Amino acid sequence: MSKAVRFDEYGGTDVLEVRDVPVPVPAAGEVLVRVRAAGINPGEAKIREGQAHERWPATFPSGQGSDLAGVVESTGGDVSGFAPGDEVLGYTYARAAQATYATVPAGQLVPKPPELAFDIAGSLFIAGTTAYAAVRAVAPGEGETVVVAGAAGGVGVVAVQLARRHGARVIGLASERHHEWLRAHGVEPLVYGEGVAERIRETAGPRGVAAFIDLVGDGYVALALDLGVAPERVDTVVDFAAAEKYGVRADGGMAADDAPTISALADLVARGELDIPIAARYPLDEVRAAYTELGRGHTRGKIVLLP
Ligand SMILES: NC(=O)c1ccc[n+]([C@@H]2O[C@H](COP(=O)([O-])OP(=O)(O)OC[C@H]3O[C@@H](n4cnc5c(N)ncnc54)[C@H](OP(=O)(O)O)[C@@H]3O)[C@@H](O)[C@H]2O)c1
């Protein structure tokens, strides 16, 4: 048997259960993975709460989770390049990662570099591809100033580092307790809240802000435009209404959900050039506690389930 997260109705973390289910059988083109780590994301909580029903409805009983890393158990027909025992990371769109076993299309898996720890590998997909897409969308140039709102969250920690790799100056909006981590990663941290526009203007100096990445919502798109950022250099992964209203970009994870991007991110971490802090690790049975912590909204980096 496999253990898997399930829920039968929309609701709070208390609808989440871990159940015994049959080990899934890989179809042609699929790989059966013994999952070692599955990162959790706010989008899954929005789906489970029913907030995303219009865009991404659930069917019940629903499984949960996209991000995963683990070890190949077996392969279906027509799979080359993977064999039992291989360490892999990747993603599923079947809401199935939070389980001891998951079947995954072979094209959505890549080899895990040996230097990359399972917990980070299993947390890389959604946060990594979203950060990659958002940074690519605003195309930071050498010496330009980029503001990242939500700089210390799962997506933020990756986005600030990728923007720095473009040679940009990065201003990261985050609570005080993340500032030391941000400074250590070459980011100029500022607290958000009242007066943030003034603080950004002062810190950015006469050249102003060239690009803005919004990972929070809450009026940041309008703030970016007030700061004089051109609409095509503002990207939000949260506020789709503002994107529509102001004509700014809304590239998120789906704009970069491919194996080469995951491989590139995995290699950066393996080489020590990208740091993904793991805020907390939970056994699969404590899935409710994991989402309760994520729901507080002040995570630094990623929270990961270890099935
Ligand atoms: N469109 C997509 O493809 C896509 C993909 C992934 C995620 N998302 C969305 O992007 C958002 C961020 O995801 P995540 O995984 O990074 O979440 P997360 O790990 O929970 O991080 C959220 C961060 O937001 C910060 N924050 C909260 N209120 C803030 C404010 N008013 N101003 C600035 N920062 C604030 C918190 O920082 P402090 O601790 O500093 O308060 C926290 O670190 C979520 O809404 C998620 O659903 C969209």
PDB file of N, CA and C and ligand atoms in Angstrom, residues 40-44 46 56 126-127 130 148-157 173-178 192-193 214-218 220 236-238 240 250-254 294-295 297-302, ligand 1:
ATOM      1  N   ILE A  40       5.472  21.918  -0.073  1.00  0.00           N
ATOM      2  CA  ILE A  40       4.079  22.386  -0.045  1.00  0.00           C
ATOM      3  C   ILE A  40       4.038  23.861  -0.454  1.00  0.00           C
ATOM      4  N   ASN A  41       2.884  24.262  -0.994  1.00  0.00           N
ATOM      5  CA  ASN A  41       2.757  25.588  -1.613  1.00  0.00           C
ATOM      6  C   ASN A  41       1.413  26.218  -1.271  1.00  0.00           C
ATOM      7  N   PRO A  42       1.368  27.571  -1.180  1.00  0.00           N
ATOM      8  CA  PRO A  42       0.100  28.229  -0.857  1.00  0.00           C
ATOM      9  C   PRO A  42      -1.006  27.919  -1.868  1.00  0.00           C
ATOM     10  N   GLY A  43      -0.671  27.692  -3.124  1.00  0.00           N
ATOM     11  CA  GLY A  43      -1.689  27.400  -4.138  1.00  0.00           C
ATOM     12  C   GLY A  43      -2.493  26.154  -3.784  1.00  0.00           C
ATOM     13  N   GLU A  44      -1.834  25.158  -3.185  1.00  0.00           N
ATOM     14  CA  GLU A  44      -2.552  23.934  -2.795  1.00  0.00           C
ATOM     15  C   GLU A  44      -3.563  24.238  -1.688  1.00  0.00           C
ATOM     16  N   LYS A  46      -5.068  27.117  -1.309  1.00  0.00           N
ATOM     17  CA  LYS A  46      -6.179  27.850  -1.942  1.00  0.00           C
ATOM     18  C   LYS A  46      -7.124  26.864  -2.626  1.00  0.00           C
ATOM     19  N   TRP A  56      -9.296  26.295 -10.822  1.00  0.00           N
ATOM     20  CA  TRP A  56      -8.784  24.933 -10.632  1.00  0.00           C
ATOM     21  C   TRP A  56      -9.694  24.150  -9.703  1.00  0.00           C
ATOM     22  N   ILE A 126       7.583  24.190  -7.946  1.00  0.00           N
ATOM     23  CA  ILE A 126       6.688  25.352  -8.069  1.00  0.00           C
ATOM     24  C   ILE A 126       7.424  26.648  -7.740  1.00  0.00           C
ATOM     25  N   ALA A 127       8.105  26.676  -6.619  1.00  0.00           N
ATOM     26  CA  ALA A 127       8.792  27.923  -6.230  1.00  0.00           C
ATOM     27  C   ALA A 127       9.870  28.279  -7.256  1.00  0.00           C
ATOM     28  N   THR A 130       8.414  29.273 -10.781  1.00  0.00           N
ATOM     29  CA  THR A 130       7.688  30.542 -10.682  1.00  0.00           C
ATOM     30  C   THR A 130       8.679  31.706 -10.579  1.00  0.00           C
ATOM     31  N   VAL A 148      11.518  43.159  -5.166  1.00  0.00           N
ATOM     32  CA  VAL A 148      10.780  41.905  -5.026  1.00  0.00           C
ATOM     33  C   VAL A 148       9.940  41.990  -3.753  1.00  0.00           C
ATOM     34  N   ALA A 149       8.611  41.948  -3.899  1.00  0.00           N
ATOM     35  CA  ALA A 149       7.712  41.927  -2.738  1.00  0.00           C
ATOM     36  C   ALA A 149       7.426  40.480  -2.374  1.00  0.00           C
ATOM     37  N   GLY A 150       7.683  40.135  -1.094  1.00  0.00           N
ATOM     38  CA  GLY A 150       7.577  38.725  -0.677  1.00  0.00           C
ATOM     39  C   GLY A 150       8.927  38.052  -0.862  1.00  0.00           C
ATOM     40  N   ALA A 151       9.992  38.809  -0.570  1.00  0.00           N
ATOM     41  CA  ALA A 151      11.355  38.393  -0.924  1.00  0.00           C
ATOM     42  C   ALA A 151      11.860  37.174  -0.168  1.00  0.00           C
ATOM     43  N   ALA A 152      11.268  36.868   0.976  1.00  0.00           N
ATOM     44  CA  ALA A 152      11.821  35.770   1.790  1.00  0.00           C
ATOM     45  C   ALA A 152      10.960  34.513   1.756  1.00  0.00           C
ATOM     46  N   GLY A 153       9.857  34.524   1.008  1.00  0.00           N
ATOM     47  CA  GLY A 153       9.009  33.326   0.926  1.00  0.00           C
ATOM     48  C   GLY A 153       9.610  32.291  -0.016  1.00  0.00           C
ATOM     49  N   GLY A 154       8.860  31.234  -0.258  1.00  0.00           N
ATOM     50  CA  GLY A 154       9.368  30.148  -1.093  1.00  0.00           C
ATOM     51  C   GLY A 154       9.779  30.618  -2.472  1.00  0.00           C
ATOM     52  N   VAL A 155       8.928  31.404  -3.121  1.00  0.00           N
ATOM     53  CA  VAL A 155       9.264  31.918  -4.449  1.00  0.00           C
ATOM     54  C   VAL A 155      10.309  33.036  -4.322  1.00  0.00           C
ATOM     55  N   GLY A 156      10.136  33.876  -3.296  1.00  0.00           N
ATOM     56  CA  GLY A 156      11.004  35.042  -3.137  1.00  0.00           C
ATOM     57  C   GLY A 156      12.477  34.704  -2.981  1.00  0.00           C
ATOM     58  N   VAL A 157      12.794  33.692  -2.156  1.00  0.00           N
ATOM     59  CA  VAL A 157      14.213  33.385  -1.930  1.00  0.00           C
ATOM     60  C   VAL A 157      14.909  33.006  -3.238  1.00  0.00           C
ATOM     61  N   LEU A 173      11.418  43.219  -0.172  1.00  0.00           N
ATOM     62  CA  LEU A 173      10.468  43.605   0.884  1.00  0.00           C
ATOM     63  C   LEU A 173      10.162  42.376   1.734  1.00  0.00           C
ATOM     64  N   ALA A 174      10.452  42.491   3.042  1.00  0.00           N
ATOM     65  CA  ALA A 174      10.274  41.344   3.937  1.00  0.00           C
ATOM     66  C   ALA A 174      10.268  41.829   5.378  1.00  0.00           C
ATOM     67  N   SER A 175       9.739  40.990   6.268  1.00  0.00           N
ATOM     68  CA  SER A 175       9.795  41.292   7.703  1.00  0.00           C
ATOM     69  C   SER A 175      11.257  41.352   8.146  1.00  0.00           C
ATOM     70  N   GLU A 176      11.449  42.135   9.199  1.00  0.00           N
ATOM     71  CA  GLU A 176      12.783  42.365   9.765  1.00  0.00           C
ATOM     72  C   GLU A 176      13.566  41.063  10.015  1.00  0.00           C
ATOM     73  N   ARG A 177      12.854  40.025  10.486  1.00  0.00           N
ATOM     74  CA  ARG A 177      13.589  38.818  10.876  1.00  0.00           C
ATOM     75  C   ARG A 177      14.233  38.096   9.690  1.00  0.00           C
ATOM     76  N   HIS A 178      13.878  38.481   8.459  1.00  0.00           N
ATOM     77  CA  HIS A 178      14.525  37.867   7.285  1.00  0.00           C
ATOM     78  C   HIS A 178      15.674  38.711   6.748  1.00  0.00           C
ATOM     79  N   TYR A 192       8.078  46.029   4.843  1.00  0.00           N
ATOM     80  CA  TYR A 192       6.896  46.490   4.109  1.00  0.00           C
ATOM     81  C   TYR A 192       5.948  47.204   5.068  1.00  0.00           C
ATOM     82  N   GLY A 193       4.795  47.642   4.583  1.00  0.00           N
ATOM     83  CA  GLY A 193       3.841  48.377   5.417  1.00  0.00           C
ATOM     84  C   GLY A 193       3.976  49.865   5.193  1.00  0.00           C
ATOM     85  N   ASP A 214       5.987  41.071  -8.020  1.00  0.00           N
ATOM     86  CA  ASP A 214       4.998  41.016  -6.936  1.00  0.00           C
ATOM     87  C   ASP A 214       4.649  39.569  -6.628  1.00  0.00           C
ATOM     88  N   LEU A 215       5.021  39.114  -5.436  1.00  0.00           N
ATOM     89  CA  LEU A 215       4.718  37.746  -5.005  1.00  0.00           C
ATOM     90  C   LEU A 215       3.702  37.750  -3.861  1.00  0.00           C
ATOM     91  N   VAL A 216       2.997  38.888  -3.703  1.00  0.00           N
ATOM     92  CA  VAL A 216       2.104  39.043  -2.545  1.00  0.00           C
ATOM     93  C   VAL A 216       0.691  39.470  -2.924  1.00  0.00           C
ATOM     94  N   GLY A 217       0.543  40.357  -3.913  1.00  0.00           N
ATOM     95  CA  GLY A 217      -0.755  40.994  -4.181  1.00  0.00           C
ATOM     96  C   GLY A 217      -0.842  42.266  -3.346  1.00  0.00           C
ATOM     97  N   ASP A 218      -2.020  42.546  -2.779  1.00  0.00           N
ATOM     98  CA  ASP A 218      -2.119  43.610  -1.781  1.00  0.00           C
ATOM     99  C   ASP A 218      -1.690  44.987  -2.298  1.00  0.00           C
ATOM    100  N   TYR A 220       0.512  45.839  -4.641  1.00  0.00           N
ATOM    101  CA  TYR A 220       1.899  46.056  -5.075  1.00  0.00           C
ATOM    102  C   TYR A 220       2.014  46.421  -6.556  1.00  0.00           C
ATOM    103  N   THR A 236       3.332  40.065 -11.735  1.00  0.00           N
ATOM    104  CA  THR A 236       2.687  39.566 -10.519  1.00  0.00           C
ATOM    105  C   THR A 236       2.328  38.106 -10.707  1.00  0.00           C
ATOM    106  N   VAL A 237       2.540  37.293  -9.670  1.00  0.00           N
ATOM    107  CA  VAL A 237       2.141  35.882  -9.758  1.00  0.00           C
ATOM    108  C   VAL A 237       0.883  35.644  -8.932  1.00  0.00           C
ATOM    109  N   VAL A 238       0.319  36.722  -8.395  1.00  0.00           N
ATOM    110  CA  VAL A 238      -0.815  36.604  -7.471  1.00  0.00           C
ATOM    111  C   VAL A 238      -2.037  37.400  -7.931  1.00  0.00           C
ATOM    112  N   PHE A 240      -4.104  38.657 -10.419  1.00  0.00           N
ATOM    113  CA  PHE A 240      -4.446  38.573 -11.844  1.00  0.00           C
ATOM    114  C   PHE A 240      -5.408  39.685 -12.249  1.00  0.00           C
ATOM    115  N   ALA A 250       1.949  38.636 -15.969  1.00  0.00           N
ATOM    116  CA  ALA A 250       1.496  37.695 -14.939  1.00  0.00           C
ATOM    117  C   ALA A 250       2.116  36.322 -15.176  1.00  0.00           C
ATOM    118  N   ASP A 251       3.398  36.318 -15.570  1.00  0.00           N
ATOM    119  CA  ASP A 251       4.062  35.027 -15.783  1.00  0.00           C
ATOM    120  C   ASP A 251       4.301  34.364 -14.433  1.00  0.00           C
ATOM    121  N   GLY A 252       3.830  33.129 -14.292  1.00  0.00           N
ATOM    122  CA  GLY A 252       4.073  32.341 -13.087  1.00  0.00           C
ATOM    123  C   GLY A 252       4.661  30.998 -13.481  1.00  0.00           C
ATOM    124  N   GLY A 253       4.518  30.020 -12.582  1.00  0.00           N
ATOM    125  CA  GLY A 253       5.158  28.730 -12.792  1.00  0.00           C
ATOM    126  C   GLY A 253       4.841  28.067 -14.128  1.00  0.00           C
ATOM    127  N   MET A 254       3.585  28.254 -14.595  1.00  0.00           N
ATOM    128  CA  MET A 254       3.190  27.572 -15.840  1.00  0.00           C
ATOM    129  C   MET A 254       3.967  28.098 -17.049  1.00  0.00           C
ATOM    130  N   LEU A 294       2.437  26.970   7.067  1.00  0.00           N
ATOM    131  CA  LEU A 294       2.503  27.725   5.810  1.00  0.00           C
ATOM    132  C   LEU A 294       1.448  28.840   5.791  1.00  0.00           C
ATOM    133  N   GLY A 295       0.266  28.515   6.344  1.00  0.00           N
ATOM    134  CA  GLY A 295      -0.865  29.449   6.332  1.00  0.00           C
ATOM    135  C   GLY A 295      -0.616  30.695   7.165  1.00  0.00           C
ATOM    136  N   GLY A 297       1.835  32.484   6.787  1.00  0.00           N
ATOM    137  CA  GLY A 297       2.242  33.434   5.746  1.00  0.00           C
ATOM    138  C   GLY A 297       3.574  34.115   5.954  1.00  0.00           C
ATOM    139  N   HIS A 298       4.417  33.575   6.822  1.00  0.00           N
ATOM    140  CA  HIS A 298       5.708  34.234   7.056  1.00  0.00           C
ATOM    141  C   HIS A 298       6.885  33.259   6.973  1.00  0.00           C
ATOM    142  N   THR A 299       6.728  32.270   6.128  1.00  0.00           N
ATOM    143  CA  THR A 299       7.780  31.265   5.965  1.00  0.00           C
ATOM    144  C   THR A 299       9.015  31.868   5.305  1.00  0.00           C
ATOM    145  N   ARG A 300      10.212  31.474   5.765  1.00  0.00           N
ATOM    146  CA  ARG A 300      11.417  31.781   4.980  1.00  0.00           C
ATOM    147  C   ARG A 300      11.781  30.530   4.195  1.00  0.00           C
ATOM    148  N   GLY A 301      11.698  30.620   2.873  1.00  0.00           N
ATOM    149  CA  GLY A 301      12.017  29.463   2.036  1.00  0.00           C
ATOM    150  C   GLY A 301      10.870  28.481   2.023  1.00  0.00           C
ATOM    151  N   LYS A 302      11.187  27.197   2.138  1.00  0.00           N
ATOM    152  CA  LYS A 302      10.194  26.155   1.884  1.00  0.00           C
ATOM    153  C   LYS A 302       9.877  25.306   3.111  1.00  0.00           C
TER     154      LYS A 302
HETATM  155  N1  LIG B   1       1.044  32.077 -10.358  1.00  0.00           N
HETATM  156  C1  LIG B   1       1.854  31.103  -9.995  1.00  0.00           C
HETATM  157  O1  LIG B   1       2.295  30.312 -10.822  1.00  0.00           O
HETATM  158  C2  LIG B   1       2.274  30.972  -8.562  1.00  0.00           C
HETATM  159  C3  LIG B   1       3.221  30.007  -8.223  1.00  0.00           C
HETATM  160  C4  LIG B   1       3.675  29.945  -6.921  1.00  0.00           C
HETATM  161  C5  LIG B   1       3.152  30.784  -5.955  1.00  0.00           C
HETATM  162  N2  LIG B   1       2.184  31.672  -6.294  1.00  0.00           N
HETATM  163  C6  LIG B   1       1.619  32.575  -5.273  1.00  0.00           C
HETATM  164  O2  LIG B   1       2.653  33.444  -4.855  1.00  0.00           O
HETATM  165  C7  LIG B   1       2.495  33.775  -3.495  1.00  0.00           C
HETATM  166  C8  LIG B   1       3.808  33.508  -2.751  1.00  0.00           C
HETATM  167  O3  LIG B   1       4.078  32.131  -2.750  1.00  0.00           O
HETATM  168  P1  LIG B   1       5.212  31.542  -1.804  1.00  0.00           P
HETATM  169  O4  LIG B   1       5.263  30.095  -2.046  1.00  0.00           O
HETATM  170  O5  LIG B   1       6.449  32.337  -1.944  1.00  0.00           O
HETATM  171  O6  LIG B   1       4.549  31.835  -0.367  1.00  0.00           O
HETATM  172  P2  LIG B   1       5.213  31.785   1.084  1.00  0.00           P
HETATM  173  O7  LIG B   1       6.377  30.874   1.082  1.00  0.00           O
HETATM  174  O8  LIG B   1       4.106  31.580   2.027  1.00  0.00           O
HETATM  175  O9  LIG B   1       5.804  33.256   1.285  1.00  0.00           O
HETATM  176  C9  LIG B   1       4.992  34.348   1.408  1.00  0.00           C
HETATM  177  C10 LIG B   1       5.858  35.523   1.850  1.00  0.00           C
HETATM  178  O10 LIG B   1       5.079  36.699   1.693  1.00  0.00           O
HETATM  179  C11 LIG B   1       5.550  37.633   2.640  1.00  0.00           C
HETATM  180  N3  LIG B   1       4.543  38.653   2.890  1.00  0.00           N
HETATM  181  C12 LIG B   1       3.332  38.514   3.491  1.00  0.00           C
HETATM  182  N4  LIG B   1       2.690  39.697   3.462  1.00  0.00           N
HETATM  183  C13 LIG B   1       3.506  40.580   2.819  1.00  0.00           C
HETATM  184  C14 LIG B   1       3.400  41.953   2.464  1.00  0.00           C
HETATM  185  N5  LIG B   1       2.305  42.675   2.741  1.00  0.00           N
HETATM  186  N6  LIG B   1       4.429  42.516   1.787  1.00  0.00           N
HETATM  187  C15 LIG B   1       5.529  41.821   1.498  1.00  0.00           C
HETATM  188  N7  LIG B   1       5.692  40.522   1.805  1.00  0.00           N
HETATM  189  C16 LIG B   1       4.685  39.921   2.459  1.00  0.00           C
HETATM  190  C17 LIG B   1       5.926  36.831   3.841  1.00  0.00           C
HETATM  191  O11 LIG B   1       7.069  37.472   4.268  1.00  0.00           O
HETATM  192  P3  LIG B   1       7.429  37.940   5.737  1.00  0.00           P
HETATM  193  O12 LIG B   1       7.743  36.690   6.501  1.00  0.00           O
HETATM  194  O13 LIG B   1       8.589  38.768   5.416  1.00  0.00           O
HETATM  195  O14 LIG B   1       6.249  38.675   6.305  1.00  0.00           O
HETATM  196  C18 LIG B   1       6.285  35.447   3.286  1.00  0.00           C
HETATM  197  O15 LIG B   1       7.684  35.221   3.362  1.00  0.00           O
HETATM  198  C19 LIG B   1       1.299  32.942  -2.997  1.00  0.00           C
HETATM  199  O16 LIG B   1       0.147  33.747  -3.031  1.00  0.00           O
HETATM  200  C20 LIG B   1       1.192  31.845  -4.017  1.00  0.00           C
HETATM  201  O17 LIG B   1      -0.108  31.305  -4.116  1.00  0.00           O
HETATM  202  C21 LIG B   1       1.739  31.802  -7.579  1.00  0.00           C
END
